[in-house]
Amino acid sequence: MNRLGYKLRWVAVNVSRLLLAVTFVFSGLVKVVDPRGTQYKFDDYFQAFGWSEWIPGFLPLWLAVLLAVFEFCIGIYLFFGIRRRTTSWFFLLFMSVMTPLTFYLALADPVSDCGCFGDAVSLTNWETFGKNVVLLGLSVLVFRYRRLMVRFVSERNQWMISLYSIFFAFVLAGFCIYYLPVFRPYHIGVNLPRAMVVPEGEEEPEYLTTFVLEKDGVKKEFTTEDYPEDTAWHFVESRTVLVKEGYVPPVHDFSIMTWPDGEDITEQVLSDKGYTFLLISPYLEFADDSNIDRINELYDYCGEHGYAFYCLTASGDDVIGRWQDLTGADYPFGITDEITLKTIVRSNPGLVLLKEGTVYNKWSCNNLPKEEDLNVPLEDGELGRLQSRMMTTLRVVLWFLVPLFVLVFADRIWVGSKMYRRMKHKNRIINLLKRKEMRKKIVAGNWKMNLNLQEGVALATELNAALAADKPNCDVVICTPFIHLASVAAVLDAQTIGLGAENCADKEKGAYTGEVSAEMVKSTGAQYVILGHSERRAYYGETAEILGFGKRPEGHLLYR
């Protein structure tokens, strides 16, 4: 039962860990590719709580980037099992803070959409709270049994995945801020009229767009139906609100009212079979005016080739007038909802190219078309060709996955080679132990300066017969005086008893009267010799230095 319980906990922890990781990686990724969207969401919350006045202007964007990088990286860390204790602590702490916070937001409802998954998945505040309750439970389980999480990368190489994830997240966020997010409802390739269609059988939502106009110091709200023709009314702002819920298509709040007469030209723009440039600026008073000359050149280019050009904004009459005076803008202006404009392009200003209602291309204020791009008509140049959204998406995915795969693959090779070396070393030790266990012990004996030749041969014959009848589990060697060696060798069975000498000289040959060399010992049939016997050291002064010189017989040397 304990083993079954362990397996169940192991499965539960790793499944929970993967669910948390995928959720946070997805949440972080949609924020990383659209940091401006998260910035706008922070602005909405700060405005709802009345904090906008004392919040520095740069803070919402920095918070958006840091939150996106944190969610993305901590999801990657949990997926790979990096720093299991620290990562599980951060998950538990983060969810312990966010769960009660989202409960308060669900009760107070200051902003209808929490924005936790950006524009990819829209959740109400209560749905967000329910999601966080589930994630908090999973975080508790993962933290409690964090040691059961399987690591997909070795501890030694965790730093590579960690630093790479942080680097990628910051670089992608910076890229999407400087240029444009790659995933948006108004993405390149989308056909706006089709994206605005409600499927048959679905109930359409109802939106009410109101325009706040001012005349003689009096502000009044108008709709598209009662928009005044009196030019004395000056535009202040516009708002679009949901009146009745229903199926919400991907594009649902796109409309253009001409300024200053208030004519609805949405259908005209979307059905135009030619090219249409839309200069998008939610608030002209905050627009980047560093590329005014390039915008005016683009407008002149459109006039030369018969392309439509509109500047869409949510700013009031005074602001539009100041923009015209500042930039010398001759192009027509259209009024569109602020939120819609922020959704179309995360840049102020940004540029969109339409043809028959399809988004052909988009640019941020940092990469507007250059002068050399405007030398030929759009029909003949790269600028007027429909860009591939799939290739953009694929590039973003490959930017992250290819280096990540290389790092993980290198780590697996390193771990595999380390395991191979460890296994090889282990096998070598095992083999040595086996050889040691298989090696037989040797029992050797000698009869010193005793027995004459006949007695020595008789003893050797008797030992040989006894051991042949009852073989021991060890090797037996008898070492005899020099004069016995040849005679004893003749009566011994080499498979039963080994033969050795009691000593030999440390010289190979020469004028050493009375000495017997190792070669002489070997010529008698002996295979062993006893060197360094205690009696030789005691009576004849043999030392280790003496024993280390000279050649020894091939075979075994017995030391005592």
Tab-separated table of C-alpha atoms in Angstrom, residues 228-483:
chain	number	residue	atom	x	y	z
A	228	PRO	CA	-25.262	66.567	-35.095
A	229	GLU	CA	-24.556	68.152	-38.466
A	230	ASP	CA	-23.877	71.472	-36.791
A	231	THR	CA	-20.112	72.043	-37.137
A	232	ALA	CA	-20.162	74.216	-34.029
A	233	TRP	CA	-20.043	71.040	-31.953
A	234	HIS	CA	-16.458	70.005	-31.183
A	235	PHE	CA	-15.432	66.390	-30.603
A	236	VAL	CA	-14.101	65.572	-27.103
A	237	GLU	CA	-14.002	61.781	-26.847
A	238	SER	CA	-15.804	58.570	-27.801
A	239	ARG	CA	-16.769	55.481	-25.815
A	240	THR	CA	-17.985	52.030	-26.867
A	241	VAL	CA	-19.813	49.901	-24.279
A	242	LEU	CA	-21.467	46.483	-24.399
A	243	VAL	CA	-25.213	46.853	-24.057
A	244	LYS	CA	-26.342	43.266	-24.597
A	245	GLU	CA	-24.219	40.127	-24.398
A	246	GLY	CA	-24.018	37.602	-27.215
A	247	TYR	CA	-21.471	35.899	-29.432
A	248	VAL	CA	-18.473	38.180	-29.589
A	249	PRO	CA	-16.564	37.815	-32.870
A	250	PRO	CA	-12.784	38.366	-32.890
A	251	VAL	CA	-13.275	41.839	-34.339
A	252	HIS	CA	-16.387	43.430	-32.931
A	253	ASP	CA	-15.888	47.118	-32.287
A	254	PHE	CA	-14.238	48.483	-35.425
A	255	SER	CA	-15.858	51.627	-36.803
A	256	ILE	CA	-14.704	54.861	-38.392
A	257	MET	CA	-16.516	58.205	-38.169
A	258	THR	CA	-15.056	61.000	-40.277
A	259	TRP	CA	-13.862	64.129	-38.568
A	260	PRO	CA	-15.346	66.644	-38.194
A	261	ASP	CA	-18.658	65.806	-39.941
A	262	GLY	CA	-19.197	62.382	-38.265
A	263	GLU	CA	-19.954	60.275	-41.358
A	264	ASP	CA	-19.672	56.501	-40.873
A	265	ILE	CA	-17.184	55.259	-43.510
A	266	THR	CA	-16.460	51.832	-41.976
A	267	GLU	CA	-18.040	49.906	-44.841
A	268	GLN	CA	-16.369	52.140	-47.410
A	269	VAL	CA	-12.901	51.522	-45.990
A	270	LEU	CA	-13.343	47.758	-45.537
A	271	SER	CA	-14.769	47.206	-49.019
A	272	ASP	CA	-12.197	49.325	-50.862
A	273	LYS	CA	-10.576	47.074	-53.500
A	274	GLY	CA	-7.462	49.203	-53.496
A	275	TYR	CA	-4.892	49.791	-50.796
A	276	THR	CA	-5.728	51.834	-47.712
A	277	PHE	CA	-3.247	53.131	-45.164
A	278	LEU	CA	-4.527	53.723	-41.628
A	279	LEU	CA	-2.353	55.836	-39.336
A	280	ILE	CA	-3.371	54.702	-35.838
A	281	SER	CA	-2.988	57.032	-32.838
A	282	PRO	CA	-5.246	56.503	-29.818
A	283	TYR	CA	-4.142	59.865	-28.414
A	284	LEU	CA	-2.385	62.316	-30.688
A	285	GLU	CA	-1.232	64.347	-27.693
A	286	PHE	CA	0.977	61.432	-26.635
A	287	ALA	CA	2.055	60.306	-30.120
A	288	ASP	CA	5.710	60.002	-31.090
A	289	ASP	CA	6.326	62.825	-33.552
A	290	SER	CA	9.906	61.858	-34.470
A	291	ASN	CA	8.814	60.382	-37.817
A	292	ILE	CA	6.452	63.118	-38.981
A	293	ASP	CA	8.365	63.700	-42.210
A	294	ARG	CA	8.187	60.020	-43.105
A	295	ILE	CA	4.419	59.982	-42.444
A	296	ASN	CA	3.885	63.037	-44.645
A	297	GLU	CA	6.015	61.444	-47.400
A	298	LEU	CA	3.844	58.338	-47.182
A	299	TYR	CA	0.696	60.466	-47.504
A	300	ASP	CA	2.131	62.180	-50.594
A	301	TYR	CA	3.010	58.753	-52.005
A	302	CYS	CA	-0.598	57.615	-51.489
A	303	GLY	CA	-1.862	60.744	-53.314
A	304	GLU	CA	0.405	60.041	-56.268
A	305	HIS	CA	-0.780	56.433	-56.649
A	306	GLY	CA	-4.424	56.840	-55.659
A	307	TYR	CA	-4.305	55.007	-52.332
A	308	ALA	CA	-6.589	56.008	-49.464
A	309	PHE	CA	-5.008	57.353	-46.269
A	310	TYR	CA	-6.726	58.078	-42.942
A	311	CYS	CA	-5.507	58.969	-39.491
A	312	LEU	CA	-7.674	57.239	-36.858
A	313	THR	CA	-7.686	58.682	-33.359
A	314	ALA	CA	-9.803	59.074	-30.238
A	315	SER	CA	-8.472	62.566	-29.506
A	316	GLY	CA	-10.642	65.659	-29.396
A	317	ASP	CA	-10.951	68.536	-31.849
A	318	ASP	CA	-8.394	70.737	-30.145
A	319	VAL	CA	-5.790	67.993	-30.110
A	320	ILE	CA	-6.385	67.138	-33.770
A	321	GLY	CA	-6.057	70.814	-34.639
A	322	ARG	CA	-2.773	71.120	-32.745
A	323	TRP	CA	-1.475	67.995	-34.491
A	324	GLN	CA	-2.303	69.527	-37.882
A	325	ASP	CA	-0.565	72.770	-36.951
A	326	LEU	CA	2.479	70.935	-35.568
A	327	THR	CA	2.953	68.442	-38.382
A	328	GLY	CA	1.321	70.115	-41.343
A	329	ALA	CA	-0.929	67.083	-41.747
A	330	ASP	CA	-3.259	67.346	-44.764
A	331	TYR	CA	-4.613	63.819	-44.513
A	332	PRO	CA	-8.221	63.167	-43.390
A	333	PHE	CA	-8.969	62.112	-39.823
A	334	GLY	CA	-11.382	59.511	-38.523
A	335	ILE	CA	-12.717	58.956	-35.021
A	336	THR	CA	-12.467	55.409	-33.610
A	337	ASP	CA	-12.824	54.035	-30.098
A	338	GLU	CA	-9.675	54.347	-27.980
A	339	ILE	CA	-9.639	50.682	-26.907
A	340	THR	CA	-10.111	49.553	-30.506
A	341	LEU	CA	-7.156	51.628	-31.645
A	342	LYS	CA	-4.959	50.250	-28.852
A	343	THR	CA	-6.014	46.758	-29.907
A	344	ILE	CA	-5.211	47.303	-33.592
A	345	VAL	CA	-1.630	48.490	-33.084
A	346	ARG	CA	0.446	48.619	-29.883
A	347	SER	CA	2.229	51.747	-31.058
A	348	ASN	CA	1.422	55.437	-31.000
A	349	PRO	CA	1.412	56.109	-33.838
A	350	GLY	CA	1.286	52.878	-35.799
A	351	LEU	CA	0.502	52.104	-39.416
A	352	VAL	CA	-1.787	49.493	-40.964
A	353	LEU	CA	-2.123	48.573	-44.629
A	354	LEU	CA	-5.532	47.234	-45.738
A	355	LYS	CA	-6.778	45.826	-49.016
A	356	GLU	CA	-10.395	44.698	-49.393
A	357	GLY	CA	-10.658	44.598	-45.613
A	358	THR	CA	-7.610	42.340	-45.165
A	359	VAL	CA	-4.654	43.438	-43.060
A	360	TYR	CA	-1.662	43.206	-45.416
A	361	ASN	CA	0.979	44.695	-43.167
A	362	LYS	CA	1.564	46.628	-39.943
A	363	TRP	CA	4.346	48.898	-38.732
A	364	SER	CA	5.221	50.550	-35.467
A	365	CYS	CA	6.464	54.126	-35.301
A	366	ASN	CA	9.998	52.719	-35.115
A	367	ASN	CA	9.983	50.905	-38.459
A	368	LEU	CA	7.724	52.854	-40.803
A	369	PRO	CA	8.281	52.285	-44.536
A	370	LYS	CA	11.463	53.959	-45.732
A	371	GLU	CA	11.813	56.259	-48.726
A	372	GLU	CA	13.397	53.537	-50.855
A	373	ASP	CA	10.327	51.336	-50.213
A	374	LEU	CA	8.116	53.957	-51.862
A	375	ASN	CA	9.848	54.102	-55.246
A	376	VAL	CA	7.407	51.703	-56.908
A	377	PRO	CA	3.633	51.192	-56.637
A	378	LEU	CA	2.468	48.814	-53.930
A	379	GLU	CA	1.276	46.378	-56.574
A	380	ASP	CA	4.852	45.956	-57.835
A	381	GLY	CA	6.803	46.021	-54.595
A	382	GLU	CA	7.310	43.911	-51.496
A	383	LEU	CA	5.483	46.486	-49.392
A	384	GLY	CA	2.103	45.673	-50.950
A	385	ARG	CA	2.334	41.891	-50.622
A	386	LEU	CA	0.434	40.038	-47.954
A	387	GLN	CA	2.884	39.057	-45.250
A	388	SER	CA	2.888	35.523	-43.829
A	389	ARG	CA	1.722	35.367	-40.227
A	390	MET	CA	2.612	31.677	-40.081
A	391	MET	CA	6.262	32.423	-40.853
A	392	THR	CA	6.348	35.099	-38.148
A	393	THR	CA	4.862	32.694	-35.635
A	394	LEU	CA	7.252	29.939	-36.699
A	395	ARG	CA	10.265	32.232	-36.353
A	396	VAL	CA	9.266	33.220	-32.818
A	397	VAL	CA	8.797	29.587	-31.824
A	398	LEU	CA	12.090	28.524	-33.395
A	399	TRP	CA	13.945	31.442	-31.787
A	400	PHE	CA	13.192	29.847	-28.443
A	401	LEU	CA	12.942	26.132	-29.109
A	402	VAL	CA	16.047	25.569	-31.263
A	403	PRO	CA	18.592	27.002	-28.773
A	404	LEU	CA	16.646	25.402	-25.911
A	405	PHE	CA	16.793	22.018	-27.636
A	406	VAL	CA	20.533	22.438	-28.237
A	407	LEU	CA	21.109	23.223	-24.555
A	408	VAL	CA	18.998	20.295	-23.355
A	409	PHE	CA	20.611	17.958	-25.894
A	410	ALA	CA	24.092	19.053	-24.784
A	411	ASP	CA	23.072	18.466	-21.175
A	412	ARG	CA	21.784	14.977	-21.982
A	413	ILE	CA	25.059	14.150	-23.771
A	414	TRP	CA	27.027	15.396	-20.779
A	415	VAL	CA	24.889	13.379	-18.354
A	416	GLY	CA	25.102	10.309	-20.591
A	417	SER	CA	28.893	10.510	-20.869
A	418	LYS	CA	29.170	10.989	-17.129
A	419	MET	CA	26.960	7.952	-16.501
A	420	TYR	CA	29.004	5.969	-19.034
A	421	ARG	CA	32.258	6.873	-17.301
A	422	ARG	CA	30.772	6.059	-13.918
A	423	MET	CA	29.428	2.719	-15.155
A	424	LYS	CA	32.743	1.916	-16.809
A	425	HIS	CA	34.595	2.646	-13.584
A	426	LYS	CA	32.093	0.597	-11.613
A	427	ASN	CA	32.462	-2.353	-13.984
A	428	ARG	CA	36.235	-2.115	-13.722
A	429	ILE	CA	36.043	-2.303	-9.935
A	430	ILE	CA	33.604	-5.209	-10.131
A	431	ASN	CA	35.904	-7.053	-12.509
A	432	LEU	CA	38.850	-6.475	-10.202
A	433	LEU	CA	36.863	-7.794	-7.270
A	434	LYS	CA	35.772	-10.783	-9.299
A	435	ARG	CA	39.321	-11.530	-10.315
A	436	LYS	CA	40.378	-11.202	-6.717
A	437	GLU	CA	37.657	-13.574	-5.650
A	438	MET	CA	38.532	-16.035	-8.453
A	439	ARG	CA	42.260	-15.982	-7.743
A	440	LYS	CA	43.272	-19.041	-5.739
A	441	LYS	CA	45.328	-18.769	-2.588
A	442	ILE	CA	48.818	-20.269	-2.637
A	443	VAL	CA	50.138	-22.428	0.203
A	444	ALA	CA	53.930	-22.765	-0.047
A	445	GLY	CA	56.322	-24.711	2.188
A	446	ASN	CA	59.996	-25.508	2.271
A	447	TRP	CA	62.163	-27.891	4.329
A	448	LYS	CA	65.051	-25.455	4.789
A	449	MET	CA	68.455	-27.218	5.119
A	450	ASN	CA	66.983	-30.639	6.000
A	451	LEU	CA	66.631	-34.031	4.261
A	452	ASN	CA	69.079	-35.582	1.843
A	453	LEU	CA	68.248	-36.083	-1.821
A	454	GLN	CA	66.561	-39.486	-1.385
A	455	GLU	CA	64.493	-38.295	1.592
A	456	GLY	CA	63.476	-35.142	-0.271
A	457	VAL	CA	62.353	-37.095	-3.343
A	458	ALA	CA	60.401	-39.531	-1.121
A	459	LEU	CA	58.590	-36.653	0.673
A	460	ALA	CA	57.742	-34.982	-2.594
A	461	THR	CA	56.378	-38.236	-4.011
A	462	GLU	CA	54.192	-38.759	-0.935
A	463	LEU	CA	52.804	-35.183	-1.085
A	464	ASN	CA	52.037	-35.510	-4.769
A	465	ALA	CA	50.055	-38.718	-4.241
A	466	ALA	CA	48.121	-37.294	-1.280
A	467	LEU	CA	47.099	-34.080	-3.065
A	468	ALA	CA	46.197	-35.903	-6.276
A	469	ALA	CA	43.708	-37.996	-4.327
A	470	ASP	CA	42.229	-35.072	-2.388
A	471	LYS	CA	42.639	-31.826	-4.332
A	472	PRO	CA	42.619	-28.708	-2.089
A	473	ASN	CA	40.906	-25.394	-2.979
A	474	CYS	CA	44.259	-23.643	-3.233
A	475	ASP	CA	47.543	-23.958	-5.094
A	476	VAL	CA	50.326	-25.852	-3.300
A	477	VAL	CA	54.004	-25.103	-3.838
A	478	ILE	CA	56.990	-26.861	-2.291
A	479	CYS	CA	60.378	-25.156	-2.297
A	480	THR	CA	63.454	-27.402	-1.948
A	481	PRO	CA	67.224	-26.940	-1.680
A	482	PHE	CA	68.998	-26.480	-5.009
A	483	ILE	CA	70.362	-30.057	-5.185
